Amino acid sequence: MMNFGFTEFLLAALALTLVVAAAIDVRTFTISNRLNLGVAALAPLYWWSVDLPLTPGVWLQLGVAAAVFALLAGAFFLGMMGGGDVKLAAALALWFSPASTAKFLVIMSVAGGVLTLLVVLFHKVRSREGRPQIPYGVAIAIGGLAILAQRFLNQFA
């Protein structure tokens, strides 16, 4: 489809939204439903801009996003992630192919592990009491931005 940069505009908007989500999560430890809804609501425009067919394309995207939500809901119920984190990761899965979603989850998990170690270390050095809060939106943003960057970096490979 000749969309004259519309796809790139949507991807740039998604990247900016991920940066905003990470910044807000660092400050407030929350990712709003409004932000998550915006990410999910723009996905169909992206599908249209890349000519994703309804079958199997859109249905596959929806299924993978539901699987990501179900998987990460387990982390939520174990107290490892917040609800906004789970919804943001599932909304991002609407934008990525199944293979890219798998890569996203790996990158997000590694970034989340590093982030957790850094926050726990900082918590101990500062001799703070209680359980430290992890702004997992940062790890989600890192994973999402890494996948978005591949679209542009791999075009020359």
PDB file of C-alpha atoms in Angstrom:
ATOM      1  CA  MET A   1       0.000   0.000   0.000  1.00  0.00           C
ATOM      2  CA  MET A   2       1.244   3.470  -0.832  1.00  0.00           C
ATOM      3  CA  ASN A   3       0.612   5.233   2.464  1.00  0.00           C
ATOM      4  CA  PHE A   4       3.211   8.003   2.109  1.00  0.00           C
ATOM      5  CA  GLY A   5       4.781   7.605   5.542  1.00  0.00           C
ATOM      6  CA  PHE A   6       1.614   6.802   7.489  1.00  0.00           C
ATOM      7  CA  THR A   7       3.067   3.508   8.759  1.00  0.00           C
ATOM      8  CA  GLU A   8       6.241   5.256   9.889  1.00  0.00           C
ATOM      9  CA  PHE A   9       4.153   7.958  11.576  1.00  0.00           C
ATOM     10  CA  LEU A  10       2.233   5.299  13.516  1.00  0.00           C
ATOM     11  CA  LEU A  11       5.462   3.541  14.531  1.00  0.00           C
ATOM     12  CA  ALA A  12       6.970   6.854  15.667  1.00  0.00           C
ATOM     13  CA  ALA A  13       3.825   7.562  17.695  1.00  0.00           C
ATOM     14  CA  LEU A  14       4.122   4.116  19.274  1.00  0.00           C
ATOM     15  CA  ALA A  15       7.792   4.714  20.108  1.00  0.00           C
ATOM     16  CA  LEU A  16       6.987   8.074  21.692  1.00  0.00           C
ATOM     17  CA  THR A  17       4.149   6.490  23.664  1.00  0.00           C
ATOM     18  CA  LEU A  18       6.534   3.833  25.010  1.00  0.00           C
ATOM     19  CA  VAL A  19       8.990   6.504  26.158  1.00  0.00           C
ATOM     20  CA  VAL A  20       6.151   8.399  27.861  1.00  0.00           C
ATOM     21  CA  ALA A  21       4.866   5.195  29.498  1.00  0.00           C
ATOM     22  CA  ALA A  22       8.331   4.420  30.879  1.00  0.00           C
ATOM     23  CA  ALA A  23       8.769   7.958  32.221  1.00  0.00           C
ATOM     24  CA  ILE A  24       5.359   7.936  33.890  1.00  0.00           C
ATOM     25  CA  ASP A  25       5.994   4.475  35.355  1.00  0.00           C
ATOM     26  CA  VAL A  26       9.296   5.633  36.864  1.00  0.00           C
ATOM     27  CA  ARG A  27       7.511   8.575  38.498  1.00  0.00           C
ATOM     28  CA  THR A  28       4.229   6.990  39.568  1.00  0.00           C
ATOM     29  CA  PHE A  29       4.635   3.198  39.233  1.00  0.00           C
ATOM     30  CA  THR A  30       1.455   3.125  37.159  1.00  0.00           C
ATOM     31  CA  ILE A  31       0.618   2.850  33.475  1.00  0.00           C
ATOM     32  CA  SER A  32      -2.826   4.261  32.792  1.00  0.00           C
ATOM     33  CA  ASN A  33      -5.626   2.391  31.096  1.00  0.00           C
ATOM     34  CA  ARG A  34      -6.003   5.368  28.756  1.00  0.00           C
ATOM     35  CA  LEU A  35      -2.425   4.967  27.506  1.00  0.00           C
ATOM     36  CA  ASN A  36      -2.857   1.211  27.085  1.00  0.00           C
ATOM     37  CA  LEU A  37      -6.136   1.720  25.257  1.00  0.00           C
ATOM     38  CA  GLY A  38      -4.428   4.199  22.927  1.00  0.00           C
ATOM     39  CA  VAL A  39      -1.714   1.672  22.056  1.00  0.00           C
ATOM     40  CA  ALA A  40      -4.294  -1.052  21.424  1.00  0.00           C
ATOM     41  CA  ALA A  41      -6.684   1.235  19.520  1.00  0.00           C
ATOM     42  CA  LEU A  42      -3.999   2.366  17.065  1.00  0.00           C
ATOM     43  CA  ALA A  43      -3.020  -1.213  16.176  1.00  0.00           C
ATOM     44  CA  PRO A  44      -5.869  -1.670  13.653  1.00  0.00           C
ATOM     45  CA  LEU A  45      -4.707   1.490  11.842  1.00  0.00           C
ATOM     46  CA  TYR A  46      -1.240  -0.033  11.696  1.00  0.00           C
ATOM     47  CA  TRP A  47      -2.669  -3.305  10.351  1.00  0.00           C
ATOM     48  CA  TRP A  48      -4.487  -1.351   7.658  1.00  0.00           C
ATOM     49  CA  SER A  49      -1.339   0.618   6.788  1.00  0.00           C
ATOM     50  CA  VAL A  50       0.652  -2.586   6.221  1.00  0.00           C
ATOM     51  CA  ASP A  51      -2.197  -4.408   4.441  1.00  0.00           C
ATOM     52  CA  LEU A  52      -2.478  -7.127   7.089  1.00  0.00           C
ATOM     53  CA  PRO A  53      -5.166  -9.581   5.932  1.00  0.00           C
ATOM     54  CA  LEU A  54      -8.032 -10.431   8.251  1.00  0.00           C
ATOM     55  CA  THR A  55      -7.306 -14.141   7.968  1.00  0.00           C
ATOM     56  CA  PRO A  56      -4.941 -15.290   9.300  1.00  0.00           C
ATOM     57  CA  GLY A  57      -3.188 -11.951   9.992  1.00  0.00           C
ATOM     58  CA  VAL A  58      -5.523 -10.016  12.269  1.00  0.00           C
ATOM     59  CA  TRP A  59      -6.814 -13.152  13.979  1.00  0.00           C
ATOM     60  CA  LEU A  60      -3.256 -14.276  14.653  1.00  0.00           C
ATOM     61  CA  GLN A  61      -2.375 -10.869  16.114  1.00  0.00           C
ATOM     62  CA  LEU A  62      -5.392 -11.016  18.410  1.00  0.00           C
ATOM     63  CA  GLY A  63      -4.574 -14.575  19.485  1.00  0.00           C
ATOM     64  CA  VAL A  64      -0.940 -13.784  20.245  1.00  0.00           C
ATOM     65  CA  ALA A  65      -1.955 -10.675  22.212  1.00  0.00           C
ATOM     66  CA  ALA A  66      -4.445 -12.757  24.218  1.00  0.00           C
ATOM     67  CA  ALA A  67      -1.725 -15.341  24.914  1.00  0.00           C
ATOM     68  CA  VAL A  68       0.672 -12.608  26.077  1.00  0.00           C
ATOM     69  CA  PHE A  69      -2.052 -11.216  28.327  1.00  0.00           C
ATOM     70  CA  ALA A  70      -2.778 -14.662  29.800  1.00  0.00           C
ATOM     71  CA  LEU A  71       0.914 -15.416  30.344  1.00  0.00           C
ATOM     72  CA  LEU A  72       1.654 -12.110  32.024  1.00  0.00           C
ATOM     73  CA  ALA A  73      -1.579 -12.196  34.031  1.00  0.00           C
ATOM     74  CA  GLY A  74       0.100 -15.052  35.881  1.00  0.00           C
ATOM     75  CA  ALA A  75       2.968 -12.702  36.745  1.00  0.00           C
ATOM     76  CA  PHE A  76       0.397 -10.143  37.910  1.00  0.00           C
ATOM     77  CA  PHE A  77      -1.317 -12.650  40.194  1.00  0.00           C
ATOM     78  CA  LEU A  78       2.076 -13.584  41.659  1.00  0.00           C
ATOM     79  CA  GLY A  79       2.739  -9.910  42.409  1.00  0.00           C
ATOM     80  CA  MET A  80       5.583  -9.689  39.902  1.00  0.00           C
ATOM     81  CA  MET A  81       3.974  -7.172  37.513  1.00  0.00           C
ATOM     82  CA  GLY A  82       1.336  -4.506  37.722  1.00  0.00           C
ATOM     83  CA  GLY A  83      -1.900  -4.631  35.784  1.00  0.00           C
ATOM     84  CA  GLY A  84      -0.871  -1.717  33.575  1.00  0.00           C
ATOM     85  CA  ASP A  85       2.343  -3.534  32.687  1.00  0.00           C
ATOM     86  CA  VAL A  86       0.420  -6.627  31.609  1.00  0.00           C
ATOM     87  CA  LYS A  87      -2.002  -4.596  29.496  1.00  0.00           C
ATOM     88  CA  LEU A  88       0.781  -2.586  27.836  1.00  0.00           C
ATOM     89  CA  ALA A  89       2.730  -5.719  26.873  1.00  0.00           C
ATOM     90  CA  ALA A  90      -0.425  -7.324  25.456  1.00  0.00           C
ATOM     91  CA  ALA A  91      -1.280  -4.137  23.540  1.00  0.00           C
ATOM     92  CA  LEU A  92       2.227  -4.114  22.057  1.00  0.00           C
ATOM     93  CA  ALA A  93       1.757  -7.695  20.886  1.00  0.00           C
ATOM     94  CA  LEU A  94      -0.987  -6.348  18.618  1.00  0.00           C
ATOM     95  CA  TRP A  95       1.703  -4.425  16.717  1.00  0.00           C
ATOM     96  CA  PHE A  96       4.347  -7.138  16.367  1.00  0.00           C
ATOM     97  CA  SER A  97       4.450 -10.354  14.361  1.00  0.00           C
ATOM     98  CA  PRO A  98       4.372 -13.550  16.443  1.00  0.00           C
ATOM     99  CA  ALA A  99       8.153 -13.974  15.976  1.00  0.00           C
ATOM    100  CA  SER A 100       8.786 -10.348  16.936  1.00  0.00           C
ATOM    101  CA  THR A 101       6.489 -10.741  19.937  1.00  0.00           C
ATOM    102  CA  ALA A 102       8.612 -13.673  21.139  1.00  0.00           C
ATOM    103  CA  LYS A 103      11.751 -11.536  20.730  1.00  0.00           C
ATOM    104  CA  PHE A 104      10.002  -8.678  22.530  1.00  0.00           C
ATOM    105  CA  LEU A 105       9.176 -10.927  25.491  1.00  0.00           C
ATOM    106  CA  VAL A 106      12.785 -12.135  25.737  1.00  0.00           C
ATOM    107  CA  ILE A 107      14.236  -8.616  25.530  1.00  0.00           C
ATOM    108  CA  MET A 108      11.625  -7.327  27.993  1.00  0.00           C
ATOM    109  CA  SER A 109      12.429 -10.141  30.437  1.00  0.00           C
ATOM    110  CA  VAL A 110      16.187  -9.575  30.275  1.00  0.00           C
ATOM    111  CA  ALA A 111      15.738  -5.811  30.635  1.00  0.00           C
ATOM    112  CA  GLY A 112      13.335  -6.427  33.523  1.00  0.00           C
ATOM    113  CA  GLY A 113      15.857  -8.669  35.256  1.00  0.00           C
ATOM    114  CA  VAL A 114      18.629  -6.095  34.914  1.00  0.00           C
ATOM    115  CA  LEU A 115      16.274  -3.333  36.053  1.00  0.00           C
ATOM    116  CA  THR A 116      15.200  -5.388  39.067  1.00  0.00           C
ATOM    117  CA  LEU A 117      18.814  -6.054  40.071  1.00  0.00           C
ATOM    118  CA  LEU A 118      19.649  -2.353  39.800  1.00  0.00           C
ATOM    119  CA  VAL A 119      16.603  -1.272  41.809  1.00  0.00           C
ATOM    120  CA  VAL A 120      17.245  -3.889  44.522  1.00  0.00           C
ATOM    121  CA  LEU A 121      20.911  -2.860  44.715  1.00  0.00           C
ATOM    122  CA  PHE A 122      19.943   0.812  44.978  1.00  0.00           C
ATOM    123  CA  HIS A 123      17.363  -0.110  47.633  1.00  0.00           C
ATOM    124  CA  LYS A 124      19.995  -1.958  49.695  1.00  0.00           C
ATOM    125  CA  VAL A 125      22.670   0.743  49.311  1.00  0.00           C
ATOM    126  CA  ARG A 126      20.174   3.341  50.530  1.00  0.00           C
ATOM    127  CA  SER A 127      19.211   1.018  53.439  1.00  0.00           C
ATOM    128  CA  ARG A 128      15.540   1.342  52.639  1.00  0.00           C
ATOM    129  CA  GLU A 129      12.983  -0.856  54.351  1.00  0.00           C
ATOM    130  CA  GLY A 130      10.327  -2.936  52.627  1.00  0.00           C
ATOM    131  CA  ARG A 131      10.057  -4.381  49.179  1.00  0.00           C
ATOM    132  CA  PRO A 132      11.309  -2.147  46.361  1.00  0.00           C
ATOM    133  CA  GLN A 133       8.917  -1.200  43.564  1.00  0.00           C
ATOM    134  CA  ILE A 134      10.063  -1.994  40.034  1.00  0.00           C
ATOM    135  CA  PRO A 135       8.896   0.312  37.222  1.00  0.00           C
ATOM    136  CA  TYR A 136       8.490  -2.577  34.766  1.00  0.00           C
ATOM    137  CA  GLY A 137       7.180  -0.177  32.147  1.00  0.00           C
ATOM    138  CA  VAL A 138      10.833   0.688  31.538  1.00  0.00           C
ATOM    139  CA  ALA A 139      11.607  -2.924  30.592  1.00  0.00           C
ATOM    140  CA  ILE A 140       8.503  -3.086  28.404  1.00  0.00           C
ATOM    141  CA  ALA A 141       9.557   0.124  26.653  1.00  0.00           C
ATOM    142  CA  ILE A 142      13.092  -1.195  26.108  1.00  0.00           C
ATOM    143  CA  GLY A 143      11.719  -4.405  24.586  1.00  0.00           C
ATOM    144  CA  GLY A 144       9.232  -2.561  22.401  1.00  0.00           C
ATOM    145  CA  LEU A 145      11.742   0.037  21.234  1.00  0.00           C
ATOM    146  CA  ALA A 146      14.263  -2.709  20.416  1.00  0.00           C
ATOM    147  CA  ILE A 147      11.706  -4.410  18.160  1.00  0.00           C
ATOM    148  CA  LEU A 148      10.717  -1.116  16.539  1.00  0.00           C
ATOM    149  CA  ALA A 149      14.378  -0.269  15.908  1.00  0.00           C
ATOM    150  CA  GLN A 150      14.900  -3.605  14.127  1.00  0.00           C
ATOM    151  CA  ARG A 151      12.428  -2.540  11.452  1.00  0.00           C
ATOM    152  CA  PHE A 152      14.732   0.304  10.467  1.00  0.00           C
ATOM    153  CA  LEU A 153      18.122  -1.241  11.245  1.00  0.00           C
ATOM    154  CA  ASN A 154      17.481  -4.507   9.399  1.00  0.00           C
ATOM    155  CA  GLN A 155      16.353  -2.934   6.138  1.00  0.00           C
ATOM    156  CA  PHE A 156      19.992  -2.742   5.062  1.00  0.00           C
ATOM    157  CA  ALA A 157      20.887  -6.350   5.919  1.00  0.00           C
TER     158      ALA A 157
END
